[in-house]
mmCIF file of C-alpha atoms in Angstrom:
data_model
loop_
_atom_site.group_PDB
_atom_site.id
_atom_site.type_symbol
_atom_site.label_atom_id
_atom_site.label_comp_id
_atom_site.label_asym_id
_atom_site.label_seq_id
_atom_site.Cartn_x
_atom_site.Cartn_y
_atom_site.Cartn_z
ATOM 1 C CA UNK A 1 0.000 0.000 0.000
ATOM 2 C CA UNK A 2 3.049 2.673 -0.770
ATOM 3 C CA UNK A 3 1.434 3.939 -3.875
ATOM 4 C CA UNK A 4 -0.600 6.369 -1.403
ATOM 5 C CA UNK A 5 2.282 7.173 1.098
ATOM 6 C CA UNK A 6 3.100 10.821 1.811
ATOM 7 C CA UNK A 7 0.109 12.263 0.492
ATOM 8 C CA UNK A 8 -1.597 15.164 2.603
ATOM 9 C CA UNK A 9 -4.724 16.345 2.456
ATOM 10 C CA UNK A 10 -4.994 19.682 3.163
ATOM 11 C CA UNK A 11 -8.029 22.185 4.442
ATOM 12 C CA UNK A 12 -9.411 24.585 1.411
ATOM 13 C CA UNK A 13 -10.672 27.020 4.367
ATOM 14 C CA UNK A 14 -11.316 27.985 7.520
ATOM 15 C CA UNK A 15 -14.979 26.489 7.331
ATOM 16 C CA UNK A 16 -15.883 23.519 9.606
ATOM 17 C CA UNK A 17 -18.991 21.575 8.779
ATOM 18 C CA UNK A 18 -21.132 20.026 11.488
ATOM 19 C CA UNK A 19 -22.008 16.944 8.926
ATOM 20 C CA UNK A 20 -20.016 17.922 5.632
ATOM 21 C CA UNK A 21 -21.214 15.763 2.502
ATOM 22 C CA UNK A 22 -21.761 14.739 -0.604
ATOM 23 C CA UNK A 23 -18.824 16.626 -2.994
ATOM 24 C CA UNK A 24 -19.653 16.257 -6.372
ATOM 25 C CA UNK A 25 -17.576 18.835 -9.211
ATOM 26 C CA UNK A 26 -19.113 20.492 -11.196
ATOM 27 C CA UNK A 27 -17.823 20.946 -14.332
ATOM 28 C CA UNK A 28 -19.972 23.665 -16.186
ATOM 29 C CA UNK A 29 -18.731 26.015 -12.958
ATOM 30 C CA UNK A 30 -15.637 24.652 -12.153
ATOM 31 C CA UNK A 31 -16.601 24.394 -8.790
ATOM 32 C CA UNK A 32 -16.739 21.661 -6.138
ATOM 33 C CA UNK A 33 -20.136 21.907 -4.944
ATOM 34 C CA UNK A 34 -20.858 20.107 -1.430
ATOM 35 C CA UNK A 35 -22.931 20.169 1.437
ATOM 36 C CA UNK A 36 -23.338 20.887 5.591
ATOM 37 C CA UNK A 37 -26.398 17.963 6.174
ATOM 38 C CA UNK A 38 -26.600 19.053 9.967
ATOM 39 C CA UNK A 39 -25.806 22.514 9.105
ATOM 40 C CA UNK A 40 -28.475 22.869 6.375
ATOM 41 C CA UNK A 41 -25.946 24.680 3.984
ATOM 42 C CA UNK A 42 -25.462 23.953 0.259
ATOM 43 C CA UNK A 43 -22.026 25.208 -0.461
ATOM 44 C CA UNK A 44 -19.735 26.152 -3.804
ATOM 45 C CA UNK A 45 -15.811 26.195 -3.427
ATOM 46 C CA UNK A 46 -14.015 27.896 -5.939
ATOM 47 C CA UNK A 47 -10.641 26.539 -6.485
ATOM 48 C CA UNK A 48 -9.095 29.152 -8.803
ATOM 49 C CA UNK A 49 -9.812 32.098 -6.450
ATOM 50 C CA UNK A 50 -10.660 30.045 -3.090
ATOM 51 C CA UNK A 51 -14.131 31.334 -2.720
ATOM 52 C CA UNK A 52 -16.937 29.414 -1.648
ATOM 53 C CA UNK A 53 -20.947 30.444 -2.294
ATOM 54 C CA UNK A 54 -23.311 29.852 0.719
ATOM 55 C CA UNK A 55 -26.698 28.852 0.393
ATOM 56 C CA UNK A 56 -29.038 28.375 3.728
ATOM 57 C CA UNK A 57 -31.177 25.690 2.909
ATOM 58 C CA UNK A 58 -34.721 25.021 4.899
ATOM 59 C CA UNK A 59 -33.833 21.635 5.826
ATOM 60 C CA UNK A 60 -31.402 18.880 5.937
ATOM 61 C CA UNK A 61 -30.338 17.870 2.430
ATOM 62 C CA UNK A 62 -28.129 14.556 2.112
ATOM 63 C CA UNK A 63 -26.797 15.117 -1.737
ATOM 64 C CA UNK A 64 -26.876 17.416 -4.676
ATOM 65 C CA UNK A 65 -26.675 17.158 -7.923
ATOM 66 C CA UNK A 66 -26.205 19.495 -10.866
ATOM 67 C CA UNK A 67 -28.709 20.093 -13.645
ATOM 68 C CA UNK A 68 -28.373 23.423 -15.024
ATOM 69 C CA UNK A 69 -26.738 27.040 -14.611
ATOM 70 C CA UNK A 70 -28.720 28.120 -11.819
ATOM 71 C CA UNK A 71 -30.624 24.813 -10.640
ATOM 72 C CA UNK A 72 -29.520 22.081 -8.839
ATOM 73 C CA UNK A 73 -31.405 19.100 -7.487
ATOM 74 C CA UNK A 74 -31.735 17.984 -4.087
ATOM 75 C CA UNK A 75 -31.994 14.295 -2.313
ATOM 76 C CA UNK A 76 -33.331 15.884 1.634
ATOM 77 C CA UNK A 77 -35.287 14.964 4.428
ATOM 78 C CA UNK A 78 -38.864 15.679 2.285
ATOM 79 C CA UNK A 79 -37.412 13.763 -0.956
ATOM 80 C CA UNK A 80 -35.990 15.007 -3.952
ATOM 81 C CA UNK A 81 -36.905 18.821 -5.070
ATOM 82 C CA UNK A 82 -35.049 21.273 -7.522
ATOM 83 C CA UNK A 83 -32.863 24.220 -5.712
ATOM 84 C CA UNK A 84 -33.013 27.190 -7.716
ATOM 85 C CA UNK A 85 -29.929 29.375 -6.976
ATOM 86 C CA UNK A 86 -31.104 32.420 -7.761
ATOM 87 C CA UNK A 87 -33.971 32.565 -5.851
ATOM 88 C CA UNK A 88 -32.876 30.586 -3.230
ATOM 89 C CA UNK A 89 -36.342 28.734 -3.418
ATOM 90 C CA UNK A 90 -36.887 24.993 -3.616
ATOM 91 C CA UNK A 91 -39.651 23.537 -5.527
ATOM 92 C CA UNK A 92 -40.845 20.043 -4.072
ATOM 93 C CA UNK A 93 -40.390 17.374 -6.526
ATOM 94 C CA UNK A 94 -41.577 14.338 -4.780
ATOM 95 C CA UNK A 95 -41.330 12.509 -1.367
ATOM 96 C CA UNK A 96 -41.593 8.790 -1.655
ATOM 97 C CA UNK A 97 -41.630 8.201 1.964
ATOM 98 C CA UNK A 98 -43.605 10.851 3.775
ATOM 99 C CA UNK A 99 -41.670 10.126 7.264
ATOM 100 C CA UNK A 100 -40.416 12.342 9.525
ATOM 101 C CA UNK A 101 -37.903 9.747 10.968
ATOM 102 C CA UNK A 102 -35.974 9.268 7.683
ATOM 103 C CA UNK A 103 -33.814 11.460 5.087
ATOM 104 C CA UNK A 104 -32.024 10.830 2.079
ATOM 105 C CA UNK A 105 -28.303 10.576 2.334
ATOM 106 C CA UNK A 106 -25.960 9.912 -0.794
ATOM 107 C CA UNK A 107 -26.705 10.207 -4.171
ATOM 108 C CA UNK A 108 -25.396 10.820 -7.793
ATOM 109 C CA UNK A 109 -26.278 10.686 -11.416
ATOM 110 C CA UNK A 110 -26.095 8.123 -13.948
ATOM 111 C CA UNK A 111 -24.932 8.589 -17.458
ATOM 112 C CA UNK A 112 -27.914 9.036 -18.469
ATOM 113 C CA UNK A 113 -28.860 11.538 -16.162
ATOM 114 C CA UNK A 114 -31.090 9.681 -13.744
ATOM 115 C CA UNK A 115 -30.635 10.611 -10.030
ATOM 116 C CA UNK A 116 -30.222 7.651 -7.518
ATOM 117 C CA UNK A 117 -30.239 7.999 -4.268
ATOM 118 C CA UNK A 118 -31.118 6.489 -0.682
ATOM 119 C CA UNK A 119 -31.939 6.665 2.712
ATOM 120 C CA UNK A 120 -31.734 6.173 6.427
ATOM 121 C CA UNK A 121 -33.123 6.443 9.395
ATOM 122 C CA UNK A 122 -32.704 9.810 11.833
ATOM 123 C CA UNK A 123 -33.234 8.083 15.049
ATOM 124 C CA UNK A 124 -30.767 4.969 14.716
ATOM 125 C CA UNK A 125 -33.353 1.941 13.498
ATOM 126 C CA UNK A 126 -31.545 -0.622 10.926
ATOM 127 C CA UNK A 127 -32.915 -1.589 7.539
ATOM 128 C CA UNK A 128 -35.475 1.626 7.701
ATOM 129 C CA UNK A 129 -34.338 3.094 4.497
ATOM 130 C CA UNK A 130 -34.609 2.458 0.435
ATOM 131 C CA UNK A 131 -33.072 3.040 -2.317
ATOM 132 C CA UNK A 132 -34.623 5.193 -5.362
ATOM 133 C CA UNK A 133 -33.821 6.222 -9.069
ATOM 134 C CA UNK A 134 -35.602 9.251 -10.255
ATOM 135 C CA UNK A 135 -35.654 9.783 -14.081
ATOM 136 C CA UNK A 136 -35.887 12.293 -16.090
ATOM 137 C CA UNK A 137 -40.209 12.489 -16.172
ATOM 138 C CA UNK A 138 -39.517 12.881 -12.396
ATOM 139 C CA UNK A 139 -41.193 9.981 -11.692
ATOM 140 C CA UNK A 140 -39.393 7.968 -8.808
ATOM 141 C CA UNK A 141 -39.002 3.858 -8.628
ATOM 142 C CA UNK A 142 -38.127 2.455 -5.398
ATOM 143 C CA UNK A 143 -35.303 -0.559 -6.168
ATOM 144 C CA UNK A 144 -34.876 -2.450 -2.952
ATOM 145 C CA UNK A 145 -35.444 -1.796 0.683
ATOM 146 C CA UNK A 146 -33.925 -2.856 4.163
ATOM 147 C CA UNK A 147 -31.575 0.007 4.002
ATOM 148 C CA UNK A 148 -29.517 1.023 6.958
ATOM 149 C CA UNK A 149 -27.578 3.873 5.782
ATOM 150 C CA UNK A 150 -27.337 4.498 1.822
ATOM 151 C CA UNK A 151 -24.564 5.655 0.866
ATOM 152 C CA UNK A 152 -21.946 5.992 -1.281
ATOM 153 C CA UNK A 153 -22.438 4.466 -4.980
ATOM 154 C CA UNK A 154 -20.706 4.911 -8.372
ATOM 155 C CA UNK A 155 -20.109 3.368 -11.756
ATOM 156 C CA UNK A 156 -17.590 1.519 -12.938
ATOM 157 C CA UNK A 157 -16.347 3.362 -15.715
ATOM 158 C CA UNK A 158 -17.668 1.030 -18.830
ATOM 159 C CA UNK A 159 -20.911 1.763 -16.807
ATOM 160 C CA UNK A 160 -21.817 -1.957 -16.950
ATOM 161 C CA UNK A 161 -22.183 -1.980 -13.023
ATOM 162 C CA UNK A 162 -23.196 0.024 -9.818
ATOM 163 C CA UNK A 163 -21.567 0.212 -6.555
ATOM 164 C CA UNK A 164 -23.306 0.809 -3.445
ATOM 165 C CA UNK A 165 -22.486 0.923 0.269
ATOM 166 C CA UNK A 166 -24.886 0.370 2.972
ATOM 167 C CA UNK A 167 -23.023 0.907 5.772
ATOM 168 C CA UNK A 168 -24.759 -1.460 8.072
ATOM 169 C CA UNK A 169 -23.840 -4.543 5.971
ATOM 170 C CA UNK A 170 -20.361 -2.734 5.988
ATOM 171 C CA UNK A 171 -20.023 -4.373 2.460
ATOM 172 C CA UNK A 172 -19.415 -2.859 -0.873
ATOM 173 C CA UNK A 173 -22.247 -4.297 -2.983
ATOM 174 C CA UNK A 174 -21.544 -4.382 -7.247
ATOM 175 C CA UNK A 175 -24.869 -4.561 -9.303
ATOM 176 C CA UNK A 176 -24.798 -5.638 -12.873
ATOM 177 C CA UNK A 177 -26.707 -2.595 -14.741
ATOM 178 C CA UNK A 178 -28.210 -1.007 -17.684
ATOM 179 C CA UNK A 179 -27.367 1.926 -18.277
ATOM 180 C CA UNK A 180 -29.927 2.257 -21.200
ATOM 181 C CA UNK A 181 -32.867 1.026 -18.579
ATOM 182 C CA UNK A 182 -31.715 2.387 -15.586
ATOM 183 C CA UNK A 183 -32.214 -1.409 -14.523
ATOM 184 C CA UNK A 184 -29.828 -3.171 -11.624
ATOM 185 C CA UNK A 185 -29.463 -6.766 -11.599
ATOM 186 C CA UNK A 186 -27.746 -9.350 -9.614
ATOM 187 C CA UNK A 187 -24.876 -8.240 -7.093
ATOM 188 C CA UNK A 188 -22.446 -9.687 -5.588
ATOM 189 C CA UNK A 189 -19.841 -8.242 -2.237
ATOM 190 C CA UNK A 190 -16.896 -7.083 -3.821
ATOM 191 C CA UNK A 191 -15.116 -5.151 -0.899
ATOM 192 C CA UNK A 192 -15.336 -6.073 3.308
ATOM 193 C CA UNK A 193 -14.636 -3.236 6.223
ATOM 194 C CA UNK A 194 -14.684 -6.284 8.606
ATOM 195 C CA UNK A 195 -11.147 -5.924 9.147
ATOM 196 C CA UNK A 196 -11.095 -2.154 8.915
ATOM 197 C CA UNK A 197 -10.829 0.758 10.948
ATOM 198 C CA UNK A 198 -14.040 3.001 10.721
ATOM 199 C CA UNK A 199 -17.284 2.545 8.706
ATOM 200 C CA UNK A 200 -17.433 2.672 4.890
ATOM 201 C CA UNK A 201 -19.443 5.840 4.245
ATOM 202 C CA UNK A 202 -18.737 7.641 0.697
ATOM 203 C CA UNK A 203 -17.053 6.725 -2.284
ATOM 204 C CA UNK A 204 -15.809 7.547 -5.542
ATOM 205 C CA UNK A 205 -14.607 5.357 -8.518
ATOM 206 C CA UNK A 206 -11.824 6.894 -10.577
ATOM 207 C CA UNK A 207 -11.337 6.287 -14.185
ATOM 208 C CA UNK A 208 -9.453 2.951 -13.981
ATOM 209 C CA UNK A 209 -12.070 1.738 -12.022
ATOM 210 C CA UNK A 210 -10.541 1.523 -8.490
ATOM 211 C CA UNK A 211 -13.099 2.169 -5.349
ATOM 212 C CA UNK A 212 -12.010 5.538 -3.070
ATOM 213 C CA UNK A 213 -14.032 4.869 0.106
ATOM 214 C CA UNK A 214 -13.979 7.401 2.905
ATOM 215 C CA UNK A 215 -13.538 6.012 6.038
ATOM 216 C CA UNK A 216 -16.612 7.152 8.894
ATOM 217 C CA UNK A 217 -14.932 6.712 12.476
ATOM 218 C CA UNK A 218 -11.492 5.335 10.527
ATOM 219 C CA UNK A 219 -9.846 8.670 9.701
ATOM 220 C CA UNK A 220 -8.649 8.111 6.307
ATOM 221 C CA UNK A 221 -9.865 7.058 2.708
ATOM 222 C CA UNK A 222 -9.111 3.845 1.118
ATOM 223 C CA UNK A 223 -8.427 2.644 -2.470
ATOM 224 C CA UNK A 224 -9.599 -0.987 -3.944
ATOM 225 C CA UNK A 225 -9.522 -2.906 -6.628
ATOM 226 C CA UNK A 226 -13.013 -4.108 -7.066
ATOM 227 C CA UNK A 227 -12.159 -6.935 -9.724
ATOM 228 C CA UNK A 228 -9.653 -8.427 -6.763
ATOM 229 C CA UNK A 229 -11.347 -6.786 -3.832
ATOM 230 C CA UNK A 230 -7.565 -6.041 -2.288
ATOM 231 C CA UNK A 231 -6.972 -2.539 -0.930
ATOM 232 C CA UNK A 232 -4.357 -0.803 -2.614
ATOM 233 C CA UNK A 233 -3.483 1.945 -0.448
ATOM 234 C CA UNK A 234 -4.897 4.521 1.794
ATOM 235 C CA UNK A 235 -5.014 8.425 2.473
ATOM 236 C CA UNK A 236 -4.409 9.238 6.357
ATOM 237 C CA UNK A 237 -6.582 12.392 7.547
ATOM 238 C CA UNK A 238 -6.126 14.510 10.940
ATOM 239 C CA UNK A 239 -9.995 13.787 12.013
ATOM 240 C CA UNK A 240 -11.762 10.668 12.814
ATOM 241 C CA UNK A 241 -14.750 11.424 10.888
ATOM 242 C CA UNK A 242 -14.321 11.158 7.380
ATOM 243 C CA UNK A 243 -17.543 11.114 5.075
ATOM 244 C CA UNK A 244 -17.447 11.160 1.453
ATOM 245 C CA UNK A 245 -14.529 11.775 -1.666
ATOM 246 C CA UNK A 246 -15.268 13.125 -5.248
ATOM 247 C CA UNK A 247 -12.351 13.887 -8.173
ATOM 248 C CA UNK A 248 -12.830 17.301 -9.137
ATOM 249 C CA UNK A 249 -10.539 20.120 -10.949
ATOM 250 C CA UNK A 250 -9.666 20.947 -14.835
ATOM 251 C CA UNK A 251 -7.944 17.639 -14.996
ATOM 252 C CA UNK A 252 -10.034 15.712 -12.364
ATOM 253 C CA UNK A 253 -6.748 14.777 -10.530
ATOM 254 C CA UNK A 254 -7.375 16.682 -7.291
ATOM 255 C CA UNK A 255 -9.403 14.357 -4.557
ATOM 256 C CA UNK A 256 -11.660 16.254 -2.356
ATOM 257 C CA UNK A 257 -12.819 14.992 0.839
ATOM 258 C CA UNK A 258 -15.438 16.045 3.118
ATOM 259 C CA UNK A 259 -15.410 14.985 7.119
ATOM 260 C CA UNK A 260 -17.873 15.994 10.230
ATOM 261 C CA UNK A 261 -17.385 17.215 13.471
ATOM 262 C CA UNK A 262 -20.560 15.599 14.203
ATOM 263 C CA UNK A 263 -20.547 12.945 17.077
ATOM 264 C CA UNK A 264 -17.438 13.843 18.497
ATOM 265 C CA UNK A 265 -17.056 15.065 22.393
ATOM 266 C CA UNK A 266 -15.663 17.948 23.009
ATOM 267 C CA UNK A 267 -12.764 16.778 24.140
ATOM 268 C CA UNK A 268 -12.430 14.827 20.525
ATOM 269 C CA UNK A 269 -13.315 18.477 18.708
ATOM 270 C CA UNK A 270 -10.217 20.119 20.198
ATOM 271 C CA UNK A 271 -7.902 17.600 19.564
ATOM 272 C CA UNK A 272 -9.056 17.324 15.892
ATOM 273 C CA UNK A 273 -9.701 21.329 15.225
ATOM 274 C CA UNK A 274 -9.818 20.327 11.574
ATOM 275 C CA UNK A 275 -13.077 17.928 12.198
ATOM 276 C CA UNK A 276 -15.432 19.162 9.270
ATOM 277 C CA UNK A 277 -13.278 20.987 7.196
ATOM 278 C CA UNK A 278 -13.512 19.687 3.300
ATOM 279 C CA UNK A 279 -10.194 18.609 2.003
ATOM 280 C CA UNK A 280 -8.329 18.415 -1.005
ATOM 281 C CA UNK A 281 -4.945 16.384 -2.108
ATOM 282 C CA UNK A 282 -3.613 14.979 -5.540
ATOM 283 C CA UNK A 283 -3.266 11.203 -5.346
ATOM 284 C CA UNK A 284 -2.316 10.475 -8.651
ATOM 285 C CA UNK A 285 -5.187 8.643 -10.257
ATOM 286 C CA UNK A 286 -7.503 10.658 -12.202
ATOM 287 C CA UNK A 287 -11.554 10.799 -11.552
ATOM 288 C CA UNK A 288 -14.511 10.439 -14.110
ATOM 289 C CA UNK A 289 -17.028 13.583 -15.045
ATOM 290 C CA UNK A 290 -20.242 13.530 -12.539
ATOM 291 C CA UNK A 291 -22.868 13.485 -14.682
ATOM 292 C CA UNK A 292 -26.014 16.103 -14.907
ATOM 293 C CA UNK A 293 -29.463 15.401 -13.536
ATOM 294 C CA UNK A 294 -31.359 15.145 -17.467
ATOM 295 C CA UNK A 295 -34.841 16.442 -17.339
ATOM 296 C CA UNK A 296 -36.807 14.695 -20.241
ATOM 297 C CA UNK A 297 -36.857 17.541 -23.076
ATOM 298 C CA UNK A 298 -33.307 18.897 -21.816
ATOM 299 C CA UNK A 299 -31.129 19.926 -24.269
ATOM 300 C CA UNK A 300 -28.478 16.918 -25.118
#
């Protein structure tokens, strides 16, 4: 595991999310867009200048995903909605739940622009969540249930399967799929935390196809080869809680990394001042494009 050695992550600002989320670049802005979940803030970091955008949202959002110049679309706590960013308004999509006792967490895009995305339960009860697709008529499908916490997912990058994490199961899960249906199959455990420090929260898969899984309660953020399911190396951060990874920048060779502060005693907070801040590093390995929620009737 020396491919990874040496590499440090390093704070973009002085900003320290309660529950930071969800990165996902966006490549129309140039800008790594992310989220606060406990803090209720959707939030735009602008490499070239180091500026971020702040948006107060009106309740606890788990992922975001882009879909035009000045919309984005949210996965939250009352299901998926559009976020306009010029108003600031959101506009209620659906809610496929109608709980108050569960939220969506991760989610991304599909190649063909369909937004997937699941969720979990707010007050600790196991296999209380689902997992949803919603296409572009904004209709939303329900794929399996007996969720603990959905979380991080991605394609492999011939798009011929899905990777999902429910952290419960602490397994990495690989689904054949369709990219033309928007149809999982059969899956199969590729990757085990049972030996590993932390919980396997988010994840990215880079263009070779290796798994980048951010370690929740492990402090660090792992690489695997699915095909093998061997780790390859790992990323050491100064804060126990780390959440979630994207590639991002011009080339998609810089690794950003969210973490939380969330959970921790005090005690824990000042010995880990950088507890929620996002991250970024170059680890070598290049990322693939996130993909654009596609509204039927969008422009191709």
């Amino acid at each position: 595991m020396s491919e990874l050695k040496g590499i440090k992550p390093e704070p973009v600002s002085d900003y320290r999310a309660v529950l930071g989320e969800g990165p996902n670049w966006l490549e129309n802005k140039q800008t790594l867009m992310w989220i606060d979940i406990e803090g209720k803030q959707l939030r735009f970091y602008n490499p070239e200048d180091g500026s971020e955008e702040v948006y107060e949202l009106p309740e606890r959002a788990g992922a975001a995903v882009g879909h035009s110049d000045d919309r984005v679309v949210l996965a939250s706590e009352s299901g998926f909605a559009f976020y306009d960013l010029n108003t600031r308004q959101l506009n209620r999509i659906h809610d496929p739940e109608h709980r108050e006792d569960n939220r969506f967490n991760d989610g991304k895009c599909d190649a063909a622009g369909r937004f997937w995305a699941g969720t979990m339960s707010l007050v600790g009860k196991e296999e209380q969540g689902a997992f949803y697709r919603m296409d572009g008529d904004l209709t939303v499908q329900r794929l399996f249930g007996n969720v603990s916490t959905s979380n991080g997912l991605g394609w492999s990058p011939d798009g011929t399967v899905l990777y999902y994490i429910d952290t419960g199961t602490r397994q990495v899960q690989a689904f054949e799929f369709d990219v033309e249906k928007g149809e999982i199959g059969s899956a199969r455990s590729v990757v085990s935390f049972e030996h590993e420090e932390g919980w396997p929260d988010g994840m990215a898969v880079d263009a070779d196809g290796d798994l980048w899984i951010a370690h929740y309660g492990g402090g660090r953020v792992s690489k695997w080869d699915p095909v093998a399911g061997i780790k390859l190396g790992e990323i050491l951060l100064p804060v126990d809680n780390v959440t979630c990874c994207a590639f991002g920048g011009a080339d998609y060779g810089d690794l950003y990394i969210t973490t939380a502060a969330d959970g921790l005693s005090d005690e824990q907070k000042a010995q880990q001042p950088l507890a929620g801040a996002l991250f970024v590093c170059r680890p070598g390995p290049k990322g693939q494009p996130a993909h654009l929620f596609r509204q039927t009737g969008d422009a191709q």
